[in-house]
mmCIF file of C-alpha atoms in Angstrom:
data_model
loop_
_atom_site.group_PDB
_atom_site.id
_atom_site.type_symbol
_atom_site.label_atom_id
_atom_site.label_comp_id
_atom_site.label_asym_id
_atom_site.label_seq_id
_atom_site.Cartn_x
_atom_site.Cartn_y
_atom_site.Cartn_z
ATOM 1 C CA UNK P 661 -18.130 42.508 -9.188
ATOM 2 C CA UNK P 662 -16.364 39.114 -9.386
ATOM 3 C CA UNK P 663 -16.916 35.910 -7.552
ATOM 4 C CA UNK P 664 -14.357 34.790 -4.500
ATOM 5 C CA UNK P 665 -15.537 30.879 -5.411
ATOM 6 C CA UNK P 666 -15.470 31.420 -8.791
ATOM 7 C CA UNK P 667 -11.934 33.266 -9.156
ATOM 8 C CA UNK P 668 -10.788 29.810 -6.657
ATOM 9 C CA UNK P 669 -12.064 27.016 -9.529
ATOM 10 C CA UNK P 670 -10.237 29.238 -12.131
ATOM 11 C CA UNK P 671 -7.094 28.801 -10.484
ATOM 12 C CA UNK P 672 -7.416 25.493 -9.421
ATOM 13 C CA UNK P 673 -8.302 24.527 -12.689
ATOM 14 C CA UNK P 674 -5.040 26.041 -13.922
ATOM 15 C CA UNK P 675 -2.908 24.146 -11.282
ATOM 16 C CA UNK P 676 -4.585 20.663 -12.319
ATOM 17 C CA UNK P 677 -5.795 20.984 -15.713
ATOM 18 C CA UNK P 678 -8.449 19.077 -15.700
ATOM 19 C CA UNK P 679 -12.556 19.585 -14.579
ATOM 20 C CA UNK P 680 -12.308 16.855 -13.623
ATOM 21 C CA UNK P 681 -9.691 16.585 -11.040
ATOM 22 C CA UNK P 682 -10.756 20.430 -9.832
ATOM 23 C CA UNK P 683 -13.841 19.241 -8.834
ATOM 24 C CA UNK P 684 -12.300 16.511 -7.037
ATOM 25 C CA UNK P 685 -9.960 18.804 -5.044
ATOM 26 C CA UNK P 686 -13.273 21.264 -3.986
ATOM 27 C CA UNK P 687 -14.968 18.903 -3.445
ATOM 28 C CA UNK P 688 -17.388 19.913 -6.069
ATOM 29 C CA UNK P 689 -19.683 18.291 -8.514
ATOM 30 C CA UNK P 690 -17.988 18.907 -11.914
ATOM 31 C CA UNK P 691 -21.164 20.573 -13.333
ATOM 32 C CA UNK P 692 -20.903 23.286 -10.594
ATOM 33 C CA UNK P 693 -16.945 23.245 -11.334
ATOM 34 C CA UNK P 694 -18.047 24.449 -14.961
ATOM 35 C CA UNK P 695 -20.934 26.881 -14.065
ATOM 36 C CA UNK P 696 -18.278 28.848 -12.094
ATOM 37 C CA UNK P 697 -16.034 29.493 -14.698
ATOM 38 C CA UNK P 698 -18.956 29.821 -17.536
ATOM 39 C CA UNK P 699 -20.323 32.685 -15.343
ATOM 40 C CA UNK P 700 -16.891 34.066 -14.958
ATOM 41 C CA UNK P 701 -16.346 34.251 -18.414
ATOM 42 C CA UNK P 702 -20.073 36.114 -18.629
ATOM 43 C CA UNK P 703 -18.917 38.191 -15.651
ATOM 44 C CA UNK P 704 -15.631 39.268 -17.915
ATOM 45 C CA UNK P 705 -17.152 38.796 -21.526
ATOM 46 C CA UNK P 706 -13.974 36.971 -22.032
ATOM 47 C CA UNK P 707 -13.108 33.406 -23.094
ATOM 48 C CA UNK P 708 -10.568 32.446 -20.164
ATOM 49 C CA UNK P 709 -9.734 28.507 -20.850
ATOM 50 C CA UNK P 710 -9.554 26.579 -23.978
ATOM 51 C CA UNK P 711 -11.135 22.692 -24.544
ATOM 52 C CA UNK P 712 -10.088 20.158 -26.319
ATOM 53 C CA UNK P 713 -11.123 16.292 -25.664
ATOM 54 C CA UNK P 714 -7.522 16.042 -24.246
ATOM 55 C CA UNK P 715 -6.334 18.835 -22.201
ATOM 56 C CA UNK P 716 -7.843 22.139 -20.979
ATOM 57 C CA UNK P 717 -5.678 25.446 -20.685
ATOM 58 C CA UNK P 718 -5.319 29.139 -20.845
ATOM 59 C CA UNK P 719 -6.500 31.806 -23.338
ATOM 60 C CA UNK P 720 -3.996 34.801 -23.507
ATOM 61 C CA UNK P 721 -7.071 36.533 -21.282
ATOM 62 C CA UNK P 722 -7.270 34.141 -18.627
ATOM 63 C CA UNK P 723 -3.194 34.259 -18.377
ATOM 64 C CA UNK P 724 -3.768 37.434 -17.875
ATOM 65 C CA UNK P 725 -6.004 37.451 -15.215
ATOM 66 C CA UNK P 726 -4.390 34.380 -13.427
ATOM 67 C CA UNK P 727 -2.422 37.520 -11.464
ATOM 68 C CA UNK P 728 -4.815 39.082 -10.703
ATOM 69 C CA UNK P 729 -6.972 36.494 -9.432
ATOM 70 C CA UNK P 730 -4.268 34.963 -7.220
ATOM 71 C CA UNK P 731 -3.980 38.797 -5.488
ATOM 72 C CA UNK P 732 -8.030 38.463 -5.091
ATOM 73 C CA UNK P 733 -8.378 35.522 -3.401
ATOM 74 C CA UNK P 734 -4.829 36.222 -0.965
ATOM 75 C CA UNK P 735 -6.333 39.643 -0.030
ATOM 76 C CA UNK P 736 -9.372 38.170 0.694
ATOM 77 C CA UNK P 737 -7.999 35.288 2.827
ATOM 78 C CA UNK P 738 -5.295 38.187 4.357
ATOM 79 C CA UNK P 739 -8.598 39.840 5.718
ATOM 80 C CA UNK P 740 -10.222 36.973 6.867
ATOM 81 C CA UNK P 741 -7.658 35.928 8.918
ATOM 82 C CA UNK P 742 -6.733 39.257 10.121
ATOM 83 C CA UNK P 743 -10.210 39.466 11.662
ATOM 84 C CA UNK P 744 -11.134 35.697 11.937
ATOM 85 C CA UNK P 745 -11.281 34.315 15.190
ATOM 86 C CA UNK P 746 -10.095 30.843 14.662
ATOM 87 C CA UNK P 747 -6.749 32.555 12.608
ATOM 88 C CA UNK P 748 -3.785 30.707 13.149
ATOM 89 C CA UNK P 749 -0.454 31.486 14.126
ATOM 90 C CA UNK P 750 2.880 30.261 14.645
ATOM 91 C CA UNK P 751 5.539 28.486 12.876
ATOM 92 C CA UNK P 752 5.412 24.969 11.347
ATOM 93 C CA UNK P 753 8.132 22.937 9.992
ATOM 94 C CA UNK P 754 7.759 20.429 6.744
ATOM 95 C CA UNK P 755 9.671 17.916 5.979
ATOM 96 C CA UNK P 756 8.991 15.920 2.132
ATOM 97 C CA UNK P 757 10.714 13.720 0.475
ATOM 98 C CA UNK P 758 12.261 14.531 -2.818
ATOM 99 C CA UNK P 759 10.453 12.620 -5.258
ATOM 100 C CA UNK P 760 6.832 14.490 -3.618
ATOM 101 C CA UNK P 761 7.896 17.528 -4.110
ATOM 102 C CA UNK P 762 8.888 17.189 -7.578
ATOM 103 C CA UNK P 763 5.559 16.400 -8.344
ATOM 104 C CA UNK P 764 2.358 17.331 -6.149
ATOM 105 C CA UNK P 765 3.369 20.167 -3.270
ATOM 106 C CA UNK P 766 3.156 22.669 -5.594
ATOM 107 C CA UNK P 767 -0.995 22.848 -5.148
ATOM 108 C CA UNK P 768 -0.850 21.912 -1.313
ATOM 109 C CA UNK P 769 1.498 24.479 -0.837
ATOM 110 C CA UNK P 770 -0.473 27.683 -2.461
ATOM 111 C CA UNK P 771 -3.231 26.266 -1.218
ATOM 112 C CA UNK P 772 -1.601 26.690 2.816
ATOM 113 C CA UNK P 773 -0.065 29.766 2.584
ATOM 114 C CA UNK P 774 -3.487 31.103 1.043
ATOM 115 C CA UNK P 775 -5.502 29.665 3.711
ATOM 116 C CA UNK P 776 -3.440 30.360 6.362
ATOM 117 C CA UNK P 777 -0.879 33.991 5.558
ATOM 118 C CA UNK P 778 -0.124 34.202 9.798
ATOM 119 C CA UNK P 779 1.666 30.994 9.859
ATOM 120 C CA UNK P 780 5.450 30.847 9.280
ATOM 121 C CA UNK P 781 6.014 27.557 6.945
ATOM 122 C CA UNK P 782 9.953 26.550 6.462
ATOM 123 C CA UNK P 783 10.058 24.021 4.176
ATOM 124 C CA UNK P 784 13.044 21.322 4.328
ATOM 125 C CA UNK P 785 13.412 18.566 1.629
ATOM 126 C CA UNK P 786 15.678 15.486 1.388
ATOM 127 C CA UNK P 787 15.575 11.894 1.682
ATOM 128 C CA UNK P 788 12.900 10.035 3.958
ATOM 129 C CA UNK P 789 15.601 8.636 5.962
ATOM 130 C CA UNK P 790 16.824 11.541 6.656
ATOM 131 C CA UNK P 791 13.520 13.358 7.063
ATOM 132 C CA UNK P 792 13.060 10.974 9.921
ATOM 133 C CA UNK P 793 16.016 11.831 11.816
ATOM 134 C CA UNK P 794 15.310 15.273 11.733
ATOM 135 C CA UNK P 795 12.177 15.082 13.140
ATOM 136 C CA UNK P 796 13.557 12.618 15.589
ATOM 137 C CA UNK P 797 15.429 15.089 16.752
ATOM 138 C CA UNK P 798 13.057 18.184 16.915
ATOM 139 C CA UNK P 799 13.981 19.437 14.003
ATOM 140 C CA UNK P 800 10.274 18.924 11.660
ATOM 141 C CA UNK P 801 7.077 19.082 12.950
ATOM 142 C CA UNK P 802 5.587 16.909 10.419
ATOM 143 C CA UNK P 803 7.153 14.911 7.620
ATOM 144 C CA UNK P 804 5.541 13.841 4.586
ATOM 145 C CA UNK P 805 7.692 10.829 3.123
ATOM 146 C CA UNK P 806 8.271 7.295 2.089
ATOM 147 C CA UNK P 807 8.043 3.827 4.249
ATOM 148 C CA UNK P 808 8.978 0.213 3.819
ATOM 149 C CA UNK P 809 5.788 -1.661 3.415
ATOM 150 C CA UNK P 810 5.335 -3.611 6.772
ATOM 151 C CA UNK P 811 6.971 -0.120 8.688
ATOM 152 C CA UNK P 812 3.842 1.254 10.914
ATOM 153 C CA UNK P 813 5.198 4.769 11.956
ATOM 154 C CA UNK P 814 3.362 7.344 10.329
ATOM 155 C CA UNK P 815 0.186 7.663 9.519
ATOM 156 C CA UNK P 816 -0.630 5.878 5.748
ATOM 157 C CA UNK P 817 -2.258 8.266 3.087
ATOM 158 C CA UNK P 818 -1.639 5.547 -0.148
ATOM 159 C CA UNK P 819 0.752 2.762 -1.265
ATOM 160 C CA UNK P 820 1.838 2.855 -4.591
ATOM 161 C CA UNK P 821 4.158 0.295 -7.168
ATOM 162 C CA UNK P 822 7.768 1.204 -7.760
ATOM 163 C CA UNK P 823 8.870 0.588 -11.370
ATOM 164 C CA UNK P 824 11.743 0.729 -13.939
ATOM 165 C CA UNK P 825 11.984 3.518 -15.997
ATOM 166 C CA UNK P 826 14.805 3.883 -18.433
ATOM 167 C CA UNK P 827 14.937 6.502 -21.833
ATOM 168 C CA UNK P 828 15.512 3.821 -24.026
ATOM 169 C CA UNK P 829 14.387 0.443 -22.024
ATOM 170 C CA UNK P 830 15.195 -2.259 -24.924
ATOM 171 C CA UNK P 831 18.498 -1.017 -25.074
ATOM 172 C CA UNK P 832 19.082 -1.183 -20.945
ATOM 173 C CA UNK P 833 18.170 -4.954 -20.257
ATOM 174 C CA UNK P 834 19.298 -6.181 -23.892
ATOM 175 C CA UNK P 835 23.169 -5.748 -22.052
ATOM 176 C CA UNK P 836 25.143 -8.576 -21.095
ATOM 177 C CA UNK P 837 27.078 -6.205 -18.320
ATOM 178 C CA UNK P 838 26.049 -5.587 -15.281
ATOM 179 C CA UNK P 839 22.374 -3.167 -15.007
ATOM 180 C CA UNK P 840 23.322 0.336 -14.963
ATOM 181 C CA UNK P 841 21.449 2.007 -11.931
ATOM 182 C CA UNK P 842 20.778 5.842 -11.359
ATOM 183 C CA UNK P 843 20.143 6.303 -7.492
ATOM 184 C CA UNK P 844 19.552 8.469 -5.206
ATOM 185 C CA UNK P 845 22.199 8.445 -2.329
ATOM 186 C CA UNK P 846 21.668 5.771 1.238
ATOM 187 C CA UNK P 847 19.697 5.856 2.746
ATOM 188 C CA UNK P 848 17.262 5.705 0.036
ATOM 189 C CA UNK P 849 14.248 3.886 0.399
ATOM 190 C CA UNK P 850 13.684 3.225 -3.593
ATOM 191 C CA UNK P 851 17.536 2.558 -3.774
ATOM 192 C CA UNK P 852 17.298 -0.081 -1.164
ATOM 193 C CA UNK P 853 14.953 -1.714 -2.462
ATOM 194 C CA UNK P 854 16.165 -1.771 -6.065
ATOM 195 C CA UNK P 855 19.141 -3.439 -5.059
ATOM 196 C CA UNK P 856 17.224 -6.233 -2.895
ATOM 197 C CA UNK P 857 15.096 -7.471 -5.876
ATOM 198 C CA UNK P 858 18.324 -7.500 -8.537
ATOM 199 C CA UNK P 859 19.661 -9.482 -5.542
ATOM 200 C CA UNK P 860 16.640 -11.754 -4.610
ATOM 201 C CA UNK P 861 16.901 -12.391 -8.979
ATOM 202 C CA UNK P 862 21.119 -12.984 -9.018
ATOM 203 C CA UNK P 863 21.440 -10.377 -11.351
ATOM 204 C CA UNK P 864 24.565 -8.264 -10.901
ATOM 205 C CA UNK P 865 24.066 -4.121 -11.099
ATOM 206 C CA UNK P 866 26.480 -1.451 -10.860
ATOM 207 C CA UNK P 867 25.409 2.550 -9.491
ATOM 208 C CA UNK P 868 26.423 4.637 -12.383
ATOM 209 C CA UNK P 869 24.755 8.390 -11.212
ATOM 210 C CA UNK P 870 24.304 9.191 -7.304
ATOM 211 C CA UNK P 871 22.286 12.481 -6.701
ATOM 212 C CA UNK P 872 20.084 13.488 -3.947
ATOM 213 C CA UNK P 873 18.208 15.962 -6.385
ATOM 214 C CA UNK P 874 15.214 13.866 -8.640
ATOM 215 C CA UNK P 875 16.097 16.719 -11.218
ATOM 216 C CA UNK P 876 19.762 15.189 -11.570
ATOM 217 C CA UNK P 877 19.086 12.023 -11.266
ATOM 218 C CA UNK P 878 15.823 12.531 -14.147
ATOM 219 C CA UNK P 879 19.058 14.620 -16.444
ATOM 220 C CA UNK P 880 20.968 11.165 -15.939
ATOM 221 C CA UNK P 881 18.301 8.991 -17.116
ATOM 222 C CA UNK P 882 16.867 11.193 -19.824
ATOM 223 C CA UNK P 883 20.751 11.224 -21.324
ATOM 224 C CA UNK P 884 20.492 7.477 -21.462
ATOM 225 C CA UNK P 885 23.564 6.631 -18.315
ATOM 226 C CA UNK P 886 21.053 3.967 -16.464
ATOM 227 C CA UNK P 887 17.624 2.872 -15.151
ATOM 228 C CA UNK P 888 15.854 4.626 -12.951
ATOM 229 C CA UNK P 889 13.772 3.851 -10.250
ATOM 230 C CA UNK P 890 10.502 5.967 -8.823
ATOM 231 C CA UNK P 891 6.570 5.467 -7.751
ATOM 232 C CA UNK P 892 5.039 4.702 -11.140
ATOM 233 C CA UNK P 893 2.980 7.800 -10.991
ATOM 234 C CA UNK P 894 6.187 10.071 -9.979
ATOM 235 C CA UNK P 895 7.802 8.511 -13.487
ATOM 236 C CA UNK P 896 9.345 11.460 -14.899
ATOM 237 C CA UNK P 897 8.815 13.247 -18.581
ATOM 238 C CA UNK P 898 10.845 11.486 -21.097
ATOM 239 C CA UNK P 899 11.466 7.611 -19.337
ATOM 240 C CA UNK P 900 9.451 4.491 -20.362
ATOM 241 C CA UNK P 901 8.503 1.976 -17.600
ATOM 242 C CA UNK P 902 10.300 -1.551 -18.136
ATOM 243 C CA UNK P 903 7.619 -3.925 -18.270
ATOM 244 C CA UNK P 904 7.454 -7.802 -18.636
ATOM 245 C CA UNK P 905 9.506 -10.391 -16.864
ATOM 246 C CA UNK P 906 13.640 -9.327 -17.575
ATOM 247 C CA UNK P 907 13.339 -6.998 -14.686
ATOM 248 C CA UNK P 908 12.371 -8.723 -10.929
ATOM 249 C CA UNK P 909 9.053 -6.735 -9.273
ATOM 250 C CA UNK P 910 10.106 -4.085 -7.132
ATOM 251 C CA UNK P 911 8.545 -4.271 -3.869
ATOM 252 C CA UNK P 912 5.541 -0.874 -3.387
ATOM 253 C CA UNK P 913 6.188 1.928 -1.091
ATOM 254 C CA UNK P 914 3.902 3.675 1.304
ATOM 255 C CA UNK P 915 3.320 7.553 1.789
ATOM 256 C CA UNK P 916 2.950 8.973 5.364
ATOM 257 C CA UNK P 917 2.617 11.447 7.163
ATOM 258 C CA UNK P 918 4.577 11.333 10.550
ATOM 259 C CA UNK P 919 3.703 14.541 13.275
ATOM 260 C CA UNK P 920 6.178 15.311 16.262
ATOM 261 C CA UNK P 921 5.126 14.897 18.897
ATOM 262 C CA UNK P 922 4.429 18.885 21.604
ATOM 263 C CA UNK P 923 4.126 20.156 17.791
ATOM 264 C CA UNK P 924 1.316 22.529 17.463
ATOM 265 C CA UNK P 925 -1.864 20.134 17.185
ATOM 266 C CA UNK P 926 -4.007 23.275 15.365
ATOM 267 C CA UNK P 927 -1.167 23.796 12.540
ATOM 268 C CA UNK P 928 -0.220 20.377 11.881
ATOM 269 C CA UNK P 929 -3.942 19.673 11.366
ATOM 270 C CA UNK P 930 -4.208 22.567 9.172
ATOM 271 C CA UNK P 931 -2.150 21.294 6.966
ATOM 272 C CA UNK P 932 -2.111 17.695 6.806
ATOM 273 C CA UNK P 933 -5.690 17.797 5.923
ATOM 274 C CA UNK P 934 -4.719 19.340 2.951
ATOM 275 C CA UNK P 935 -2.239 16.881 2.285
ATOM 276 C CA UNK P 936 -4.608 13.914 2.481
ATOM 277 C CA UNK P 937 -7.308 15.821 0.577
ATOM 278 C CA UNK P 938 -4.797 16.728 -2.330
ATOM 279 C CA UNK P 939 -1.578 13.529 -1.888
ATOM 280 C CA UNK P 940 -3.368 10.325 -3.617
ATOM 281 C CA UNK P 941 -2.205 7.988 -6.929
ATOM 282 C CA UNK P 942 -2.207 9.811 -10.221
ATOM 283 C CA UNK P 943 -3.826 6.915 -12.265
#
Protein backbone atom coordinates (compact mmCIF):
# COMPACT_ATOMS: atom_id res chain seq x y z
CA UNK A 1 0.00 0.00 0.00
CA UNK A 2 1.42 3.39 -1.01
CA UNK A 3 2.01 5.98 1.69
CA UNK A 4 0.12 9.24 1.05
CA UNK A 5 2.82 11.32 2.75
CA UNK A 6 5.38 9.84 0.35
CA UNK A 7 3.12 10.63 -2.59
CA UNK A 8 2.67 14.21 -1.41
CA UNK A 9 6.44 14.70 -1.21
CA UNK A 10 6.69 13.24 -4.73
CA UNK A 11 4.13 15.71 -6.10
CA UNK A 12 5.74 18.73 -4.46
CA UNK A 13 9.16 17.59 -5.72
CA UNK A 14 7.74 17.50 -9.25
CA UNK A 15 6.53 21.10 -8.81
CA UNK A 16 9.73 22.52 -7.34
CA UNK A 17 12.38 20.40 -9.05
CA UNK A 18 14.44 20.62 -5.86
CA UNK A 19 14.72 18.50 -2.70
CA UNK A 20 15.69 21.64 -0.77
CA UNK A 21 12.66 23.64 -1.92
CA UNK A 22 10.36 20.66 -1.36
CA UNK A 23 11.59 20.28 2.21
CA UNK A 24 11.08 24.01 2.85
CA UNK A 25 7.53 23.97 1.45
CA UNK A 26 6.51 20.90 3.46
CA UNK A 27 8.29 21.94 6.64
CA UNK A 28 10.41 18.77 6.62
CA UNK A 29 14.11 18.00 6.67
CA UNK A 30 15.71 17.40 3.29
CA UNK A 31 16.76 13.92 4.42
CA UNK A 32 13.12 13.13 5.24
CA UNK A 33 12.00 14.09 1.73
CA UNK A 34 14.79 11.95 0.28
CA UNK A 35 13.61 9.01 2.39
CA UNK A 36 10.04 9.50 1.21
CA UNK A 37 11.09 9.27 -2.44
CA UNK A 38 13.39 6.30 -1.81
CA UNK A 39 10.66 4.39 0.02
CA UNK A 40 8.16 5.16 -2.71
CA UNK A 41 10.62 3.88 -5.31
CA UNK A 42 11.23 0.76 -3.22
CA UNK A 43 7.47 0.13 -2.87
CA UNK A 44 7.00 0.32 -6.63
CA UNK A 45 10.29 -1.26 -7.64
CA UNK A 46 10.96 1.58 -10.08
CA UNK A 47 13.19 4.66 -10.23
CA UNK A 48 10.86 7.67 -10.19
CA UNK A 49 13.30 10.60 -10.32
CA UNK A 50 16.68 11.21 -11.89
CA UNK A 51 19.14 13.48 -10.15
CA UNK A 52 22.22 15.42 -11.24
CA UNK A 53 24.13 18.32 -9.72
CA UNK A 54 21.65 20.91 -10.99
CA UNK A 55 18.22 19.37 -11.57
CA UNK A 56 15.74 16.77 -10.39
CA UNK A 57 13.55 15.34 -13.12
CA UNK A 58 10.91 12.65 -13.27
CA UNK A 59 11.75 9.44 -15.09
CA UNK A 60 9.27 7.87 -17.51
CA UNK A 61 7.96 5.80 -14.61
CA UNK A 62 7.67 8.94 -12.48
CA UNK A 63 5.66 10.69 -15.17
CA UNK A 64 3.34 7.68 -15.34
CA UNK A 65 2.77 7.83 -11.58
CA UNK A 66 2.04 11.57 -11.52
CA UNK A 67 -1.63 11.47 -12.47
CA UNK A 68 -2.40 8.56 -10.17
CA UNK A 69 -0.65 10.26 -7.26
CA UNK A 70 -2.72 13.42 -7.74
CA UNK A 71 -5.89 11.37 -7.93
CA UNK A 72 -5.12 9.47 -4.75
CA UNK A 73 -4.37 12.63 -2.78
CA UNK A 74 -7.42 14.39 -4.19
CA UNK A 75 -9.64 11.49 -3.18
CA UNK A 76 -8.10 11.41 0.28
CA UNK A 77 -8.72 15.15 0.72
CA UNK A 78 -12.34 14.84 -0.40
CA UNK A 79 -13.02 11.98 2.01
CA UNK A 80 -11.30 13.85 4.87
CA UNK A 81 -13.29 17.00 4.10
CA UNK A 82 -16.55 15.10 3.83
CA UNK A 83 -16.21 13.46 7.22
CA UNK A 84 -13.99 15.97 9.00
CA UNK A 85 -15.48 18.12 11.73
CA UNK A 86 -13.71 21.31 10.60
CA UNK A 87 -14.25 21.11 6.87
CA UNK A 88 -14.47 24.45 5.09
CA UNK A 89 -17.28 25.37 2.71
CA UNK A 90 -18.26 28.48 0.84
CA UNK A 91 -16.89 30.81 -1.82
CA UNK A 92 -13.60 32.67 -1.77
CA UNK A 93 -12.75 35.33 -4.36
CA UNK A 94 -9.01 35.75 -4.85
CA UNK A 95 -7.35 38.54 -6.80
CA UNK A 96 -3.69 38.18 -7.87
CA UNK A 97 -1.41 40.53 -9.78
CA UNK A 98 -0.35 39.38 -13.24
CA UNK A 99 3.34 38.80 -12.55
CA UNK A 100 2.72 36.61 -9.49
CA UNK A 101 0.41 34.39 -11.54
CA UNK A 102 3.11 33.82 -14.12
CA UNK A 103 5.68 32.63 -11.61
CA UNK A 104 4.35 31.23 -8.34
CA UNK A 105 0.62 30.66 -8.16
CA UNK A 106 0.20 27.13 -9.52
CA UNK A 107 1.49 25.30 -6.47
CA UNK A 108 -0.60 27.42 -4.12
CA UNK A 109 -3.81 26.77 -6.02
CA UNK A 110 -3.10 23.04 -6.30
CA UNK A 111 -2.55 22.77 -2.55
CA UNK A 112 -5.65 24.81 -1.67
CA UNK A 113 -8.12 22.92 -3.84
CA UNK A 114 -6.66 19.61 -2.65
CA UNK A 115 -6.93 20.58 1.02
CA UNK A 116 -10.33 22.32 0.73
CA UNK A 117 -12.29 20.68 -2.11
CA UNK A 118 -15.64 21.98 -0.82
CA UNK A 119 -14.60 25.63 -1.23
CA UNK A 120 -15.47 27.37 -4.50
CA UNK A 121 -12.37 29.38 -5.36
CA UNK A 122 -12.73 32.20 -7.88
CA UNK A 123 -9.57 33.76 -9.36
CA UNK A 124 -9.22 37.24 -10.86
CA UNK A 125 -5.95 38.35 -12.47
CA UNK A 126 -5.32 42.05 -13.00
CA UNK A 127 -3.02 44.96 -12.18
CA UNK A 128 -2.53 45.65 -8.47
CA UNK A 129 -4.36 48.98 -8.59
CA UNK A 130 -7.34 47.40 -10.36
CA UNK A 131 -7.48 44.60 -7.80
CA UNK A 132 -7.50 47.14 -4.98
CA UNK A 133 -10.40 48.97 -6.63
CA UNK A 134 -12.34 45.73 -7.05
CA UNK A 135 -11.79 44.83 -3.41
CA UNK A 136 -12.94 48.29 -2.29
CA UNK A 137 -16.12 47.66 -4.28
CA UNK A 138 -16.66 44.35 -2.45
CA UNK A 139 -15.85 42.12 -5.43
CA UNK A 140 -12.77 40.36 -3.99
CA UNK A 141 -12.18 38.76 -0.59
CA UNK A 142 -8.40 38.41 -0.67
CA UNK A 143 -5.82 40.21 -2.82
CA UNK A 144 -2.18 39.31 -3.44
CA UNK A 145 -0.59 42.33 -5.05
CA UNK A 146 2.23 44.86 -5.08
CA UNK A 147 2.47 48.22 -3.34
CA UNK A 148 4.93 51.10 -3.40
CA UNK A 149 7.53 51.28 -0.64
CA UNK A 150 6.12 53.54 2.08
CA UNK A 151 2.49 52.51 1.59
CA UNK A 152 0.86 50.80 4.55
CA UNK A 153 -2.18 48.90 3.24
CA UNK A 154 -2.07 45.12 3.47
CA UNK A 155 0.09 42.59 5.30
CA UNK A 156 3.67 42.65 4.06
CA UNK A 157 4.98 39.38 2.62
CA UNK A 158 8.34 40.58 1.36
CA UNK A 159 10.19 43.36 -0.41
CA UNK A 160 12.07 42.93 -3.66
CA UNK A 161 14.10 45.08 -6.08
CA UNK A 162 12.82 45.91 -9.54
CA UNK A 163 15.30 45.46 -12.40
CA UNK A 164 15.68 46.53 -16.02
CA UNK A 165 15.46 43.59 -18.46
CA UNK A 166 16.15 43.23 -22.17
CA UNK A 167 17.06 40.60 -24.74
CA UNK A 168 20.19 42.54 -25.76
CA UNK A 169 21.11 44.90 -22.90
CA UNK A 170 24.11 46.45 -24.67
CA UNK A 171 22.09 47.36 -27.74
CA UNK A 172 19.35 48.93 -25.63
CA UNK A 173 21.52 51.13 -23.45
CA UNK A 174 23.83 52.23 -26.26
CA UNK A 175 20.95 53.86 -28.13
CA UNK A 176 21.07 57.59 -28.79
CA UNK A 177 17.27 58.04 -28.96
CA UNK A 178 14.66 57.67 -26.23
CA UNK A 179 14.76 54.44 -24.23
CA UNK A 180 11.99 52.11 -25.51
CA UNK A 181 9.84 50.84 -22.65
CA UNK A 182 7.62 47.76 -22.59
CA UNK A 183 5.04 48.20 -19.83
CA UNK A 184 1.69 47.32 -18.36
CA UNK A 185 -1.02 49.95 -18.98
CA UNK A 186 -1.69 52.58 -16.33
CA UNK A 187 -2.27 52.29 -13.45
CA UNK A 188 0.81 50.05 -13.05
CA UNK A 189 3.27 50.17 -10.20
CA UNK A 190 6.23 48.92 -12.23
CA UNK A 191 5.45 51.35 -15.06
CA UNK A 192 5.23 54.30 -12.68
CA UNK A 193 8.48 53.37 -10.90
CA UNK A 194 10.33 53.07 -14.24
CA UNK A 195 9.03 56.38 -15.57
CA UNK A 196 9.78 58.25 -12.35
CA UNK A 197 13.32 56.83 -12.25
CA UNK A 198 14.02 57.87 -15.84
CA UNK A 199 12.48 61.31 -15.35
CA UNK A 200 14.52 61.79 -12.18
CA UNK A 201 17.70 60.92 -14.09
CA UNK A 202 16.79 63.28 -16.94
CA UNK A 203 16.60 60.43 -19.46
CA UNK A 204 14.10 60.42 -22.31
CA UNK A 205 11.85 57.42 -22.86
CA UNK A 206 8.92 56.24 -24.98
CA UNK A 207 6.41 53.44 -24.62
CA UNK A 208 6.75 50.95 -27.51
CA UNK A 209 4.46 48.20 -26.20
CA UNK A 210 1.54 48.19 -23.75
CA UNK A 211 -0.19 44.97 -22.71
CA UNK A 212 -2.18 43.81 -19.69
CA UNK A 213 -0.64 40.34 -19.91
CA UNK A 214 2.91 39.55 -18.80
CA UNK A 215 3.14 36.92 -21.53
CA UNK A 216 2.51 39.63 -24.13
CA UNK A 217 5.09 41.96 -22.58
CA UNK A 218 7.59 39.12 -22.40
CA UNK A 219 7.06 38.26 -26.06
CA UNK A 220 7.76 41.88 -27.04
CA UNK A 221 10.90 41.99 -24.89
CA UNK A 222 12.17 38.69 -26.28
CA UNK A 223 11.64 40.10 -29.78
CA UNK A 224 14.01 42.93 -28.89
CA UNK A 225 11.43 45.72 -28.96
CA UNK A 226 12.56 47.37 -25.76
CA UNK A 227 13.21 47.24 -22.02
CA UNK A 228 10.92 45.57 -19.48
CA UNK A 229 10.83 46.20 -15.71
CA UNK A 230 10.03 43.31 -13.36
CA UNK A 231 10.85 42.10 -9.83
CA UNK A 232 14.23 40.37 -10.01
CA UNK A 233 12.96 36.93 -8.97
CA UNK A 234 10.21 37.09 -11.62
CA UNK A 235 12.46 37.89 -14.58
CA UNK A 236 11.18 35.88 -17.58
CA UNK A 237 13.51 33.43 -19.28
CA UNK A 238 15.30 34.78 -22.33
CA UNK A 239 15.82 38.25 -20.84
CA UNK A 240 18.97 39.59 -19.19
CA UNK A 241 19.26 42.10 -16.39
CA UNK A 242 20.79 45.44 -17.35
CA UNK A 243 23.45 46.10 -14.74
CA UNK A 244 25.81 48.98 -14.08
CA UNK A 245 25.00 52.67 -13.73
CA UNK A 246 23.87 53.50 -17.27
CA UNK A 247 20.24 53.23 -16.20
CA UNK A 248 18.96 54.63 -12.88
CA UNK A 249 18.40 52.36 -9.89
CA UNK A 250 14.75 51.39 -9.51
CA UNK A 251 12.79 51.61 -6.29
CA UNK A 252 11.88 48.32 -4.61
CA UNK A 253 8.32 47.04 -4.52
CA UNK A 254 6.54 45.22 -1.73
CA UNK A 255 4.22 42.23 -2.05
CA UNK A 256 1.26 42.22 0.30
CA UNK A 257 -1.87 40.31 1.23
CA UNK A 258 -5.04 42.35 1.68
CA UNK A 259 -8.21 40.83 3.10
CA UNK A 260 -11.64 42.40 2.75
CA UNK A 261 -13.39 43.41 5.93
CA UNK A 262 -16.40 41.14 6.33
CA UNK A 263 -14.94 38.26 4.30
CA UNK A 264 -15.16 34.73 5.71
CA UNK A 265 -12.24 34.75 8.17
CA UNK A 266 -11.69 30.97 8.11
CA UNK A 267 -11.52 30.81 4.31
CA UNK A 268 -9.25 33.84 4.09
CA UNK A 269 -6.90 32.43 6.73
CA UNK A 270 -6.75 29.01 5.07
CA UNK A 271 -5.56 30.51 1.79
CA UNK A 272 -3.45 33.22 3.40
CA UNK A 273 -1.46 30.63 5.35
CA UNK A 274 -0.61 28.75 2.14
CA UNK A 275 0.40 31.94 0.37
CA UNK A 276 2.53 33.10 3.29
CA UNK A 277 4.31 29.75 3.44
CA UNK A 278 5.04 29.52 -0.28
CA UNK A 279 5.46 33.11 -1.47
CA UNK A 280 9.01 34.20 -0.76
CA UNK A 281 11.84 35.67 -2.80
CA UNK A 282 13.36 33.12 -5.17
CA UNK A 283 17.14 33.39 -4.82
